[in-house]
Amino acid sequence: MPKAFLKQIHPLLLIRNVSGPILIVFILTSALSFSQDKAVEELFCKIIETGTDYPVPYATVQFKNSGKGVIANIDGDFRIPYQFKRSKDTLVISCLGYETKSVAAFTLQDYKTNIIILKPKIELLNQVVIKGKKATSKDLEAYTLVKKAIASIPINYPKESYSSIGYYRDYQIVRGQYYNLNEAIIESFDAGFDTDIMMDDYNESAILSYKENKDFPRDSSLLSAYDGDSKYIKNTTLSGQGGNELGILNIHNPIRNFEQLSFSFVYVFKRKFLENHEFETLRKVYLNDDVIYEIGFKAKKRLVGTSHRALGKIYIAKDKFAIHKLEYSVLEINNANPLFEVEIEYKPKGRLMYLNYITFNNRFIVSDQFVFDTEKVDFNIYEQAFYVKFNNRLDTNSVDRKDFKFKFQKRKLMVKAVEIVDEKTVKVTIADWSLPETIDEHTNMKEFHVRIKNVFDITNRKISKSPKIEASQFREFFAQDVFENKLKPSNLEFILKYKPLSEAKVNNLEIANSYWMNTPLKNINN
C-alpha cells in the first residue's frame, strides 16, 4: 500500500484530549442559479416543507417510467434533464418523515426554479432513555430496535454482486462558497456485504464521466496536504489510511462495513455501536405508508470526555428492522460547527436494501503564503473618492464604511460612503467638508495614509493578516440506478484505489449519457 500517497490526500484522524482517540477514516448552503441558454436542456427544482418553507434535504426523486432517479442537495434543490419533460414522465418524490408526492414533469416550468412542497408525516412516541444493556420497557424500546436492526443486516442487505451508477462529487465550502468542485458519474461494483469494501479485489469502480467544474472558484491552497501545520484538523493526530477520495467515502459507511473498523465513536458497528451510545428519543416517521422508527442517540461520556460530543439518529423499519438511514455528527463542546458529519441512506429495491446516498464532510484549517491586501489605491479629486483595488475577490458582506481610515498630512478624512465597484474594487467617498483645500489633481498619493481593517476576501482571508482559513471538505455519492445481481464486466478501465480520481481513465461509454451530474446551483433565483 503506497502510504505516502495516503497521508498526502486522505489521513485518518485521531482527536486528542478525549477518553479515547476519535477516528475519522478519511478524508451550505447549496445555491440555485442558471442561465437561459441551459434551461432548454435542464429543469430546476427546489423541495420545501409546507408551513415552514424550510428546504427538504436529500429527498429522493424517482422517475416513474424510467426507474432512474436523483437525490436533492442539502438545500433541497435538484436539476433534471429536459428529456423527462418531453417524454411526459412523472417525478415521484419521497423522503423519510414526509408524505410522498407525484409531480408530472410536463407541468414544470422552464427558465425558473420550480418549488415542490412536501408535507411532514411523523408521530412522537413515548421517550425512553437507555443507558445500559438492559431494557427498561418491553415494547417499542429503542435499544431493542437497534439491536434487532444490527442483527438483521445480513438478511436485509445484498450478499450477491450488484452495481450502482450514480453522481459523485467532492468540494470545499468556505463562508458558504463552493471551491474546487469535481464531479463524476461512477459505476461501483460490489460483491456483497460479506466482503471487504476496500480489500476485496472484486469491489471496484469505473468512471463514466468526470470534470473539474470551472464554473466554481478553484483555490489550490485548500487542496494542500495535511501536514499538521499549514493544513490540519484541530486537536487531531493524523495517520494514513483509506485510499482515494471515493475509497475514503466508502469506508465511512458503517452499515456497509458493519464488521470492519469505522469512525469514532461507532468503531465496529456490529460490536460497538450499542455499547458506545445512549438511546434517548423514539418517534414514528413514514416512508410512503411504511412505518420507520427514528431513534435519537449520543455517545457515552466515558468515550467523548469533556471536550467533545457525538450524536445522531438512526432510522429503522418496523417490519423487517432494516436500517434506512444513519446520521452521525462529532462536535467540539463549544463549537456548533461539526468536526465531522456522515449521513447515509438506504432504500428498498425488491426484498433488499441498496445505497441511496452517502455524504461525508469534515472541518479543517489551512494556512497559505498568499496575503490578502490592497493592490492599488487612487484618489479621484473630481469625485472626492478613493478607489481601492484589492489583490483578490472580496467578501462584499465584510465591507463596511467604518473599517476604512484615511489621513492627509496627519489630518483625518471622514468617510461618507462605500460602494462596491467590482469583485475586487471599492469606491470610498470622502465627506467634502473634511477635504483640505490643498488637495488637487497634482497631489501625490504618498501624502495620504490609508488604513483598512476587518475586510475579508472570498476565502475568509483577513486583510494584511497571515491567513488561516477554516473550511469544510465534502465527499458525496448519490445513486441514480441500481442493478441487482450484475457481474463486473471485463471491458472497463477501473479506478486504482490508491490513486486520485483525477488520474483515473474515463470510460467513454454510451450508457453515460443516460445519467447526469446534479451540479449545485449557485444562488437562489425563483
Short mmCIF file of C-alpha atoms in Angstrom, two decimals, residues 11-466:
data_model
loop_
_atom_site.label_atom_id
_atom_site.label_comp_id
_atom_site.label_asym_id
_atom_site.label_seq_id
_atom_site.Cartn_x
_atom_site.Cartn_y
_atom_site.Cartn_z
CA PRO A 11 -5.47 10.93 6.51
CA LEU A 12 -7.09 9.10 9.35
CA LEU A 13 -7.91 11.41 12.25
CA LEU A 14 -7.22 10.70 15.89
CA ILE A 15 -8.57 13.50 18.07
CA ARG A 16 -6.64 14.33 21.21
CA ASN A 17 -7.96 15.24 24.66
CA VAL A 18 -10.79 12.70 24.82
CA SER A 19 -11.16 9.48 26.76
CA GLY A 20 -10.25 7.51 23.64
CA PRO A 21 -8.99 8.60 20.23
CA ILE A 22 -11.58 9.95 17.81
CA LEU A 23 -11.29 8.23 14.48
CA ILE A 24 -12.14 9.73 11.13
CA VAL A 25 -11.08 7.50 8.32
CA PHE A 26 -10.61 9.96 5.58
CA ILE A 27 -10.76 12.01 4.20
CA LEU A 28 -24.30 25.20 2.83
CA THR A 29 -25.68 26.36 1.81
CA SER A 30 -26.26 24.99 -1.62
CA ALA A 31 -27.44 27.53 -4.15
CA LEU A 32 -29.61 27.93 -7.21
CA SER A 33 -28.57 29.64 -10.42
CA PHE A 34 -28.84 29.02 -14.11
CA SER A 35 -28.75 30.77 -17.44
CA GLN A 36 -31.48 30.63 -20.04
CA ASP A 37 -29.21 29.02 -22.61
CA LYS A 38 -29.08 25.91 -20.40
CA ALA A 39 -32.68 25.81 -19.24
CA VAL A 40 -33.76 24.20 -22.54
CA GLU A 41 -31.60 21.22 -21.54
CA GLU A 42 -32.41 21.09 -17.83
CA LEU A 43 -35.24 21.78 -15.41
CA PHE A 44 -34.56 23.24 -11.97
CA CYS A 45 -36.49 22.43 -8.81
CA LYS A 46 -36.41 23.06 -5.06
CA ILE A 47 -38.20 21.00 -2.41
CA ILE A 48 -39.50 22.77 0.68
CA GLU A 49 -41.60 21.84 3.71
CA THR A 50 -45.18 23.01 3.90
CA GLY A 51 -45.81 25.68 6.51
CA THR A 52 -42.17 26.45 7.31
CA ASP A 53 -40.74 26.81 3.78
CA TYR A 54 -37.58 25.10 5.08
CA PRO A 55 -35.70 23.13 2.41
CA VAL A 56 -36.08 19.34 2.50
CA PRO A 57 -32.55 17.94 2.15
CA TYR A 58 -31.63 14.75 0.29
CA ALA A 59 -35.14 13.85 -0.87
CA THR A 60 -35.28 11.05 -3.43
CA VAL A 61 -36.65 11.96 -6.86
CA GLN A 62 -37.60 8.81 -8.79
CA PHE A 63 -38.86 8.76 -12.38
CA LYS A 64 -41.93 6.57 -12.72
CA ASN A 65 -41.33 5.39 -16.28
CA SER A 66 -37.54 5.02 -16.48
CA GLY A 67 -36.85 3.97 -12.88
CA LYS A 68 -33.86 6.32 -12.73
CA GLY A 69 -33.61 8.99 -10.09
CA VAL A 70 -31.70 11.80 -8.44
CA ILE A 71 -31.16 12.99 -4.87
CA ALA A 72 -31.85 16.61 -3.93
CA ASN A 73 -28.96 18.60 -2.47
CA ILE A 74 -28.75 19.67 1.18
CA ASP A 75 -30.81 22.79 0.36
CA GLY A 76 -33.49 20.76 -1.38
CA ASP A 77 -32.54 21.77 -4.93
CA PHE A 78 -32.01 19.47 -7.90
CA ARG A 79 -31.86 19.53 -11.68
CA ILE A 80 -33.13 17.00 -14.23
CA PRO A 81 -32.61 16.61 -17.99
CA TYR A 82 -35.29 18.21 -20.14
CA GLN A 83 -35.97 14.85 -21.83
CA PHE A 84 -38.14 13.82 -18.87
CA LYS A 85 -40.50 16.69 -19.64
CA ARG A 86 -40.61 15.81 -23.34
CA SER A 87 -41.40 12.17 -22.55
CA LYS A 88 -44.09 13.22 -20.04
CA ASP A 89 -42.54 11.20 -17.25
CA THR A 90 -43.64 11.60 -13.61
CA LEU A 91 -41.44 12.54 -10.67
CA VAL A 92 -42.15 10.54 -7.51
CA ILE A 93 -40.63 12.49 -4.59
CA SER A 94 -40.12 10.74 -1.27
CA CYS A 95 -38.26 11.50 1.93
CA LEU A 96 -38.28 9.97 5.40
CA GLY A 97 -40.79 11.82 7.54
CA TYR A 98 -42.78 13.29 4.62
CA GLU A 99 -45.72 12.28 2.50
CA THR A 100 -44.70 11.02 -0.93
CA LYS A 101 -45.67 13.31 -3.78
CA SER A 102 -46.01 12.78 -7.55
CA VAL A 103 -45.36 15.63 -9.99
CA ALA A 104 -45.96 15.41 -13.74
CA ALA A 105 -42.75 16.55 -15.46
CA PHE A 106 -44.67 18.42 -18.19
CA THR A 107 -46.06 20.79 -15.50
CA LEU A 108 -42.55 22.00 -14.59
CA GLN A 109 -41.76 25.44 -15.97
CA ASP A 110 -38.71 26.46 -17.98
CA TYR A 111 -36.37 29.33 -17.02
CA LYS A 112 -37.25 29.29 -13.31
CA THR A 113 -36.89 27.26 -10.14
CA ASN A 114 -39.96 25.08 -9.62
CA ILE A 115 -40.99 24.91 -5.97
CA ILE A 116 -42.25 21.50 -4.79
CA ILE A 117 -43.86 21.33 -1.33
CA LEU A 118 -43.81 18.23 0.89
CA LYS A 119 -46.00 17.68 3.96
CA PRO A 120 -44.40 16.20 7.13
CA LYS A 121 -45.67 12.83 8.34
CA ILE A 122 -44.40 11.99 11.83
CA GLU A 123 -45.72 10.75 15.17
CA LEU A 124 -43.94 11.30 18.51
CA LEU A 125 -43.87 8.26 20.79
CA ASN A 126 -43.10 8.00 24.50
CA GLN A 127 -39.50 8.97 25.18
CA VAL A 128 -37.17 6.32 26.55
CA VAL A 129 -33.60 6.65 27.73
CA ILE A 130 -31.43 3.55 27.54
CA LYS A 131 -28.01 3.92 29.16
CA GLY A 132 -27.02 0.33 29.63
CA LYS A 133 -27.59 -3.01 28.01
CA LYS A 134 -30.74 -3.77 29.98
CA ALA A 135 -34.06 -2.61 28.59
CA THR A 136 -36.40 -0.56 30.74
CA SER A 137 -39.56 -1.16 28.68
CA LYS A 138 -40.83 -4.21 26.88
CA ASP A 139 -42.24 -2.88 23.64
CA LEU A 140 -41.11 -0.26 21.12
CA GLU A 141 -37.94 0.19 23.11
CA ALA A 142 -35.10 1.94 21.32
CA TYR A 143 -32.22 -0.27 22.40
CA THR A 144 -34.03 -3.44 21.35
CA LEU A 145 -34.92 -1.99 17.96
CA VAL A 146 -31.31 -1.05 17.25
CA LYS A 147 -30.09 -4.45 18.42
CA LYS A 148 -32.51 -6.25 16.11
CA ALA A 149 -31.59 -3.95 13.22
CA ILE A 150 -27.87 -4.70 13.54
CA ALA A 151 -28.55 -8.43 13.83
CA SER A 152 -30.73 -8.23 10.68
CA ILE A 153 -28.08 -6.62 8.45
CA PRO A 154 -27.05 -9.98 6.86
CA ILE A 155 -30.62 -10.64 5.69
CA ASN A 156 -31.63 -7.09 4.71
CA TYR A 157 -28.67 -6.13 2.52
CA PRO A 158 -27.15 -7.84 -0.55
CA LYS A 159 -24.69 -10.70 -0.28
CA GLU A 160 -24.56 -11.20 -4.04
CA SER A 161 -22.80 -9.00 -6.57
CA TYR A 162 -24.55 -5.84 -7.78
CA SER A 163 -23.67 -2.46 -9.22
CA SER A 164 -24.76 1.10 -8.61
CA ILE A 165 -24.44 4.03 -11.02
CA GLY A 166 -24.54 7.49 -9.50
CA TYR A 167 -23.30 11.04 -9.21
CA TYR A 168 -20.12 11.63 -7.19
CA ARG A 169 -18.68 14.98 -6.18
CA ASP A 170 -16.08 16.44 -3.84
CA TYR A 171 -15.57 20.10 -2.94
CA GLN A 172 -14.75 22.52 -0.14
CA ILE A 173 -17.03 25.11 1.45
CA VAL A 174 -15.63 28.41 2.76
CA ARG A 175 -18.08 31.01 4.11
CA GLY A 176 -20.92 29.43 2.12
CA GLN A 177 -19.00 29.37 -1.19
CA TYR A 178 -18.14 26.21 -3.14
CA TYR A 179 -14.49 25.66 -4.12
CA ASN A 180 -12.67 23.06 -6.22
CA LEU A 181 -15.82 21.23 -7.30
CA ASN A 182 -15.01 17.92 -9.00
CA GLU A 183 -17.86 15.81 -10.41
CA ALA A 184 -18.20 12.33 -11.87
CA ILE A 185 -20.65 9.67 -12.94
CA ILE A 186 -19.36 6.44 -11.42
CA GLU A 187 -20.41 2.79 -11.60
CA SER A 188 -19.42 0.84 -8.49
CA PHE A 189 -19.34 -2.97 -8.39
CA ASP A 190 -19.81 -4.70 -5.05
CA ALA A 191 -19.57 -8.42 -4.32
CA GLY A 192 -21.86 -8.01 -1.32
CA PHE A 193 -21.84 -7.25 2.39
CA ASP A 194 -19.82 -10.38 3.19
CA THR A 195 -16.78 -8.82 1.51
CA ASP A 196 -14.38 -6.02 2.49
CA ILE A 197 -15.24 -2.87 0.50
CA MET A 198 -11.57 -1.91 0.12
CA MET A 199 -9.57 -5.13 0.26
CA ASP A 200 -11.66 -7.45 -1.91
CA ASP A 201 -10.34 -7.38 -5.50
CA TYR A 202 -13.85 -7.64 -6.96
CA ASN A 203 -15.01 -4.40 -5.36
CA GLU A 204 -14.03 -1.76 -7.89
CA SER A 205 -15.44 1.37 -9.52
CA ALA A 206 -15.25 2.84 -13.00
CA ILE A 207 -15.60 6.47 -14.04
CA LEU A 208 -18.12 7.02 -16.84
CA SER A 209 -17.61 10.81 -16.97
CA TYR A 210 -15.53 13.31 -14.99
CA LYS A 211 -14.93 17.05 -14.85
CA GLU A 212 -13.28 19.71 -12.76
CA ASN A 213 -16.07 22.28 -12.75
CA LYS A 214 -14.53 25.63 -13.71
CA ASP A 215 -17.84 27.45 -13.16
CA PHE A 216 -16.96 27.42 -9.46
CA PRO A 217 -13.84 29.08 -8.00
CA ARG A 218 -10.71 26.99 -7.53
CA ASP A 219 -8.13 27.62 -4.83
CA SER A 220 -5.08 25.36 -4.67
CA SER A 221 -4.34 26.28 -1.03
CA LEU A 222 -7.43 24.32 0.03
CA LEU A 223 -6.04 21.20 -1.67
CA SER A 224 -2.68 21.10 0.09
CA ALA A 225 -1.63 18.01 2.05
CA TYR A 226 -2.46 17.58 5.73
CA ASP A 227 0.84 18.21 7.49
CA GLY A 228 -0.30 19.32 10.95
CA ASP A 229 0.98 22.85 10.38
CA SER A 230 -0.14 24.55 7.18
CA LYS A 231 -3.20 22.29 6.96
CA TYR A 232 -4.68 20.50 9.92
CA ILE A 233 -7.78 19.45 11.79
CA LYS A 234 -7.95 20.88 15.30
CA ASN A 235 -6.89 18.60 18.18
CA THR A 236 -6.07 15.68 15.92
CA THR A 237 -3.26 13.31 15.15
CA LEU A 238 -3.17 12.04 11.56
CA SER A 239 -2.11 8.73 10.11
CA GLY A 240 -2.65 7.49 6.59
CA GLN A 241 -5.47 5.07 5.76
CA GLY A 242 -8.21 4.65 3.24
CA GLY A 243 -7.24 5.16 -0.40
CA ASN A 244 -8.52 7.78 -2.82
CA GLU A 245 -11.47 10.13 -2.47
CA LEU A 246 -14.11 7.51 -3.31
CA GLY A 247 -12.50 4.88 -1.10
CA ILE A 248 -12.47 7.30 1.83
CA LEU A 249 -16.16 7.98 1.34
CA ASN A 250 -16.96 4.26 1.17
CA ILE A 251 -15.18 3.34 4.39
CA HIS A 252 -17.18 5.95 6.28
CA ASN A 253 -20.26 3.77 5.77
CA PRO A 254 -20.61 1.69 8.96
CA ILE A 255 -23.70 -0.10 7.63
CA ARG A 256 -21.89 -1.48 4.57
CA ASN A 257 -18.79 -2.11 6.68
CA PHE A 258 -20.63 -3.35 9.74
CA GLU A 259 -17.93 -5.90 10.60
CA GLN A 260 -14.95 -3.59 9.88
CA LEU A 261 -13.48 -0.63 11.74
CA SER A 262 -15.28 2.64 11.01
CA PHE A 263 -15.08 6.13 12.53
CA SER A 264 -15.34 7.35 16.14
CA PHE A 265 -17.42 6.52 18.09
CA VAL A 266 -19.05 3.86 16.01
CA TYR A 267 -15.86 1.86 15.56
CA VAL A 268 -17.01 -1.66 14.56
CA PHE A 269 -20.75 -1.11 14.08
CA LYS A 270 -21.73 -4.72 14.75
CA ARG A 271 -19.91 -4.93 18.07
CA LYS A 272 -19.55 -1.41 19.47
CA PHE A 273 -22.46 0.79 18.38
CA LEU A 274 -24.87 -0.41 21.08
CA GLU A 275 -22.20 -0.44 23.77
CA ASN A 276 -20.93 3.07 22.97
CA HIS A 277 -24.21 5.01 22.81
CA GLU A 278 -27.25 6.03 24.85
CA PHE A 279 -30.60 5.93 23.01
CA GLU A 280 -32.79 8.83 24.02
CA THR A 281 -35.79 9.51 21.78
CA LEU A 282 -38.18 7.48 19.71
CA ARG A 283 -40.80 8.55 17.19
CA LYS A 284 -42.56 7.25 14.12
CA VAL A 285 -41.85 8.71 10.71
CA TYR A 286 -43.14 7.41 7.42
CA LEU A 287 -41.77 6.47 4.03
CA ASN A 288 -44.79 6.19 1.76
CA ASP A 289 -47.11 4.34 4.17
CA ASP A 290 -44.38 2.28 5.84
CA VAL A 291 -43.60 2.97 9.49
CA ILE A 292 -39.98 3.86 10.22
CA TYR A 293 -38.74 4.38 13.78
CA GLU A 294 -36.48 7.40 14.26
CA ILE A 295 -34.19 6.87 17.25
CA GLY A 296 -32.00 9.63 18.67
CA PHE A 297 -28.73 8.73 20.36
CA LYS A 298 -25.50 10.19 21.76
CA ALA A 299 -22.07 8.77 22.53
CA LYS A 300 -21.39 7.94 26.17
CA LYS A 301 -19.45 10.42 28.26
CA ARG A 302 -16.64 7.98 29.01
CA LEU A 303 -15.78 7.98 25.29
CA VAL A 304 -16.08 11.63 24.30
CA GLY A 305 -14.66 13.08 27.51
CA THR A 306 -15.18 16.75 28.35
CA SER A 307 -14.02 18.28 25.06
CA HIS A 308 -16.32 16.64 22.50
CA ARG A 309 -19.80 15.29 21.98
CA ALA A 310 -21.22 12.90 19.39
CA LEU A 311 -24.87 12.47 18.49
CA GLY A 312 -27.16 11.37 15.71
CA LYS A 313 -30.23 9.48 14.58
CA ILE A 314 -30.84 6.01 13.21
CA TYR A 315 -33.98 5.08 11.23
CA ILE A 316 -35.27 1.50 11.40
CA ALA A 317 -38.17 -0.12 9.54
CA LYS A 318 -40.93 -1.54 11.73
CA ASP A 319 -41.49 -4.67 9.65
CA LYS A 320 -38.02 -6.03 8.74
CA PHE A 321 -35.82 -3.97 11.09
CA ALA A 322 -33.89 -2.70 8.08
CA ILE A 323 -31.76 0.39 8.71
CA HIS A 324 -32.94 3.07 6.29
CA LYS A 325 -30.75 5.92 7.43
CA LEU A 326 -27.93 6.87 9.79
CA GLU A 327 -26.92 10.42 10.75
CA TYR A 328 -23.80 10.95 12.84
CA SER A 329 -22.02 14.14 14.00
CA VAL A 330 -18.98 14.76 16.19
CA LEU A 331 -18.61 18.27 17.63
CA GLU A 332 -16.37 20.18 19.97
CA ILE A 333 -18.23 21.24 23.12
CA ASN A 334 -18.15 24.97 22.39
CA ASN A 335 -18.47 24.83 18.60
CA ALA A 336 -21.77 24.26 16.83
CA ASN A 337 -19.96 23.59 13.55
CA PRO A 338 -19.35 19.80 13.45
CA LEU A 339 -15.84 18.45 13.35
CA PHE A 340 -17.20 15.81 11.01
CA GLU A 341 -20.58 14.52 9.85
CA VAL A 342 -21.75 11.49 7.94
CA GLU A 343 -25.23 10.79 6.59
CA ILE A 344 -26.13 7.54 4.86
CA GLU A 345 -29.46 6.39 3.45
CA TYR A 346 -30.51 3.03 2.03
CA LYS A 347 -33.69 2.34 0.10
CA PRO A 348 -35.54 -0.88 -0.69
CA LYS A 349 -35.31 -2.49 -4.14
CA GLY A 350 -37.08 -5.80 -4.27
CA ARG A 351 -36.52 -7.56 -0.94
CA LEU A 352 -33.15 -5.93 -0.16
CA MET A 353 -31.78 -2.51 0.77
CA TYR A 354 -29.33 -0.67 -1.51
CA LEU A 355 -27.38 2.55 -1.01
CA ASN A 356 -29.36 5.66 -1.90
CA TYR A 357 -26.75 8.24 -0.91
CA ILE A 358 -23.82 8.91 1.39
CA THR A 359 -22.43 12.32 2.28
CA PHE A 360 -19.39 12.94 4.48
CA ASN A 361 -17.76 16.22 5.50
CA ASN A 362 -15.06 17.35 7.89
CA ARG A 363 -13.86 20.73 9.09
CA PHE A 364 -10.22 21.76 8.61
CA ILE A 365 -7.92 24.78 8.89
CA VAL A 366 -5.43 25.76 6.21
CA SER A 367 -2.71 28.41 6.03
CA ASP A 368 -1.01 29.55 2.84
CA GLN A 369 1.59 32.05 1.64
CA PHE A 370 -0.89 34.36 -0.10
CA VAL A 371 -1.63 37.52 1.91
CA PHE A 372 -4.84 39.36 1.09
CA ASP A 373 -4.05 43.07 0.75
CA THR A 374 -4.60 46.20 -1.30
CA GLU A 375 -3.14 46.19 -4.79
CA LYS A 376 -3.64 49.84 -5.68
CA VAL A 377 -5.22 52.96 -4.13
CA ASP A 378 -6.08 56.03 -6.24
CA PHE A 379 -7.80 59.30 -5.35
CA ASN A 380 -10.23 60.99 -7.78
CA ILE A 381 -10.40 64.69 -6.88
CA TYR A 382 -13.48 65.29 -9.01
CA GLU A 383 -15.49 62.51 -7.33
CA GLN A 384 -13.85 63.19 -3.96
CA ALA A 385 -13.37 59.46 -3.63
CA PHE A 386 -10.68 56.81 -3.22
CA TYR A 387 -10.71 53.76 -5.47
CA VAL A 388 -9.27 50.83 -3.50
CA LYS A 389 -8.35 47.76 -5.54
CA PHE A 390 -7.58 44.51 -3.70
CA ASN A 391 -5.45 41.56 -4.85
CA ASN A 392 -8.28 39.03 -4.58
CA ARG A 393 -12.05 38.88 -4.86
CA LEU A 394 -13.85 40.47 -1.91
CA ASP A 395 -16.33 39.04 0.51
CA THR A 396 -18.62 42.00 -0.11
CA ASN A 397 -20.55 41.34 3.10
CA SER A 398 -17.43 42.22 5.08
CA VAL A 399 -17.07 45.71 3.52
CA ASP A 400 -18.14 48.40 5.99
CA ARG A 401 -17.62 52.17 5.94
CA LYS A 402 -16.17 52.27 9.46
CA ASP A 403 -13.26 49.98 8.50
CA PHE A 404 -11.72 52.46 6.02
CA LYS A 405 -9.47 55.15 7.56
CA PHE A 406 -7.73 57.90 5.55
CA LYS A 407 -5.41 60.78 6.55
CA PHE A 408 -3.86 63.59 4.54
CA GLN A 409 -0.72 65.00 6.13
CA LYS A 410 -1.92 63.70 9.53
CA ARG A 411 -5.40 65.22 9.08
CA LYS A 412 -8.31 62.77 9.27
CA LEU A 413 -10.60 62.47 6.26
CA MET A 414 -14.16 61.46 7.09
CA VAL A 415 -15.67 58.61 5.05
CA LYS A 416 -19.11 59.43 3.71
CA ALA A 417 -19.95 56.18 1.89
CA VAL A 418 -18.51 52.99 0.41
CA GLU A 419 -19.62 51.35 -2.82
CA ILE A 420 -18.68 48.04 -4.43
CA VAL A 421 -17.37 48.79 -7.93
CA ASP A 422 -16.49 45.24 -8.96
CA GLU A 423 -15.39 41.99 -7.33
CA LYS A 424 -12.00 43.49 -6.35
CA THR A 425 -12.63 47.24 -6.11
CA VAL A 426 -14.31 49.53 -3.58
CA LYS A 427 -15.11 53.22 -4.04
CA VAL A 428 -14.76 55.19 -0.79
CA THR A 429 -16.35 58.66 -0.93
CA ILE A 430 -14.98 61.33 1.43
CA ALA A 431 -17.17 63.99 3.05
CA ASP A 432 -16.41 67.24 1.21
CA TRP A 433 -16.22 69.30 4.41
CA SER A 434 -13.29 67.18 5.65
CA LEU A 435 -11.18 67.60 2.48
CA PRO A 436 -8.39 70.22 2.78
CA GLU A 437 -8.36 72.82 0.00
CA THR A 438 -4.73 71.97 -0.68
CA ILE A 439 -5.69 68.63 -2.24
CA ASP A 440 -5.88 68.85 -6.04
CA GLU A 441 -5.22 66.75 -9.14
CA HIS A 442 -1.44 67.11 -8.63
CA THR A 443 -1.42 65.75 -5.06
CA ASN A 444 0.93 62.81 -4.64
CA MET A 445 -0.66 59.63 -3.22
CA LYS A 446 2.34 59.32 -0.89
CA GLU A 447 0.86 62.19 1.13
CA PHE A 448 -2.15 60.03 2.04
CA HIS A 449 -2.12 57.43 4.79
CA VAL A 450 -4.53 54.54 4.23
CA ARG A 451 -5.60 52.02 6.91
CA ILE A 452 -8.12 49.25 6.24
CA LYS A 453 -9.21 46.58 8.71
CA ASN A 454 -11.80 43.77 9.05
CA VAL A 455 -12.20 43.27 5.29
CA PHE A 456 -12.07 39.67 4.06
CA ASP A 457 -11.63 38.01 0.69
CA ILE A 458 -13.95 35.27 -0.51
CA THR A 459 -11.85 32.53 1.10
CA ASN A 460 -12.06 34.22 4.53
CA ARG A 461 -8.55 35.72 4.49
CA LYS A 462 -8.45 38.84 6.62
CA ILE A 463 -6.68 41.81 5.11
CA SER A 464 -2.96 42.07 5.89
CA LYS A 465 -3.06 39.08 8.23
CA SER A 466 -1.22 35.80 7.98
#
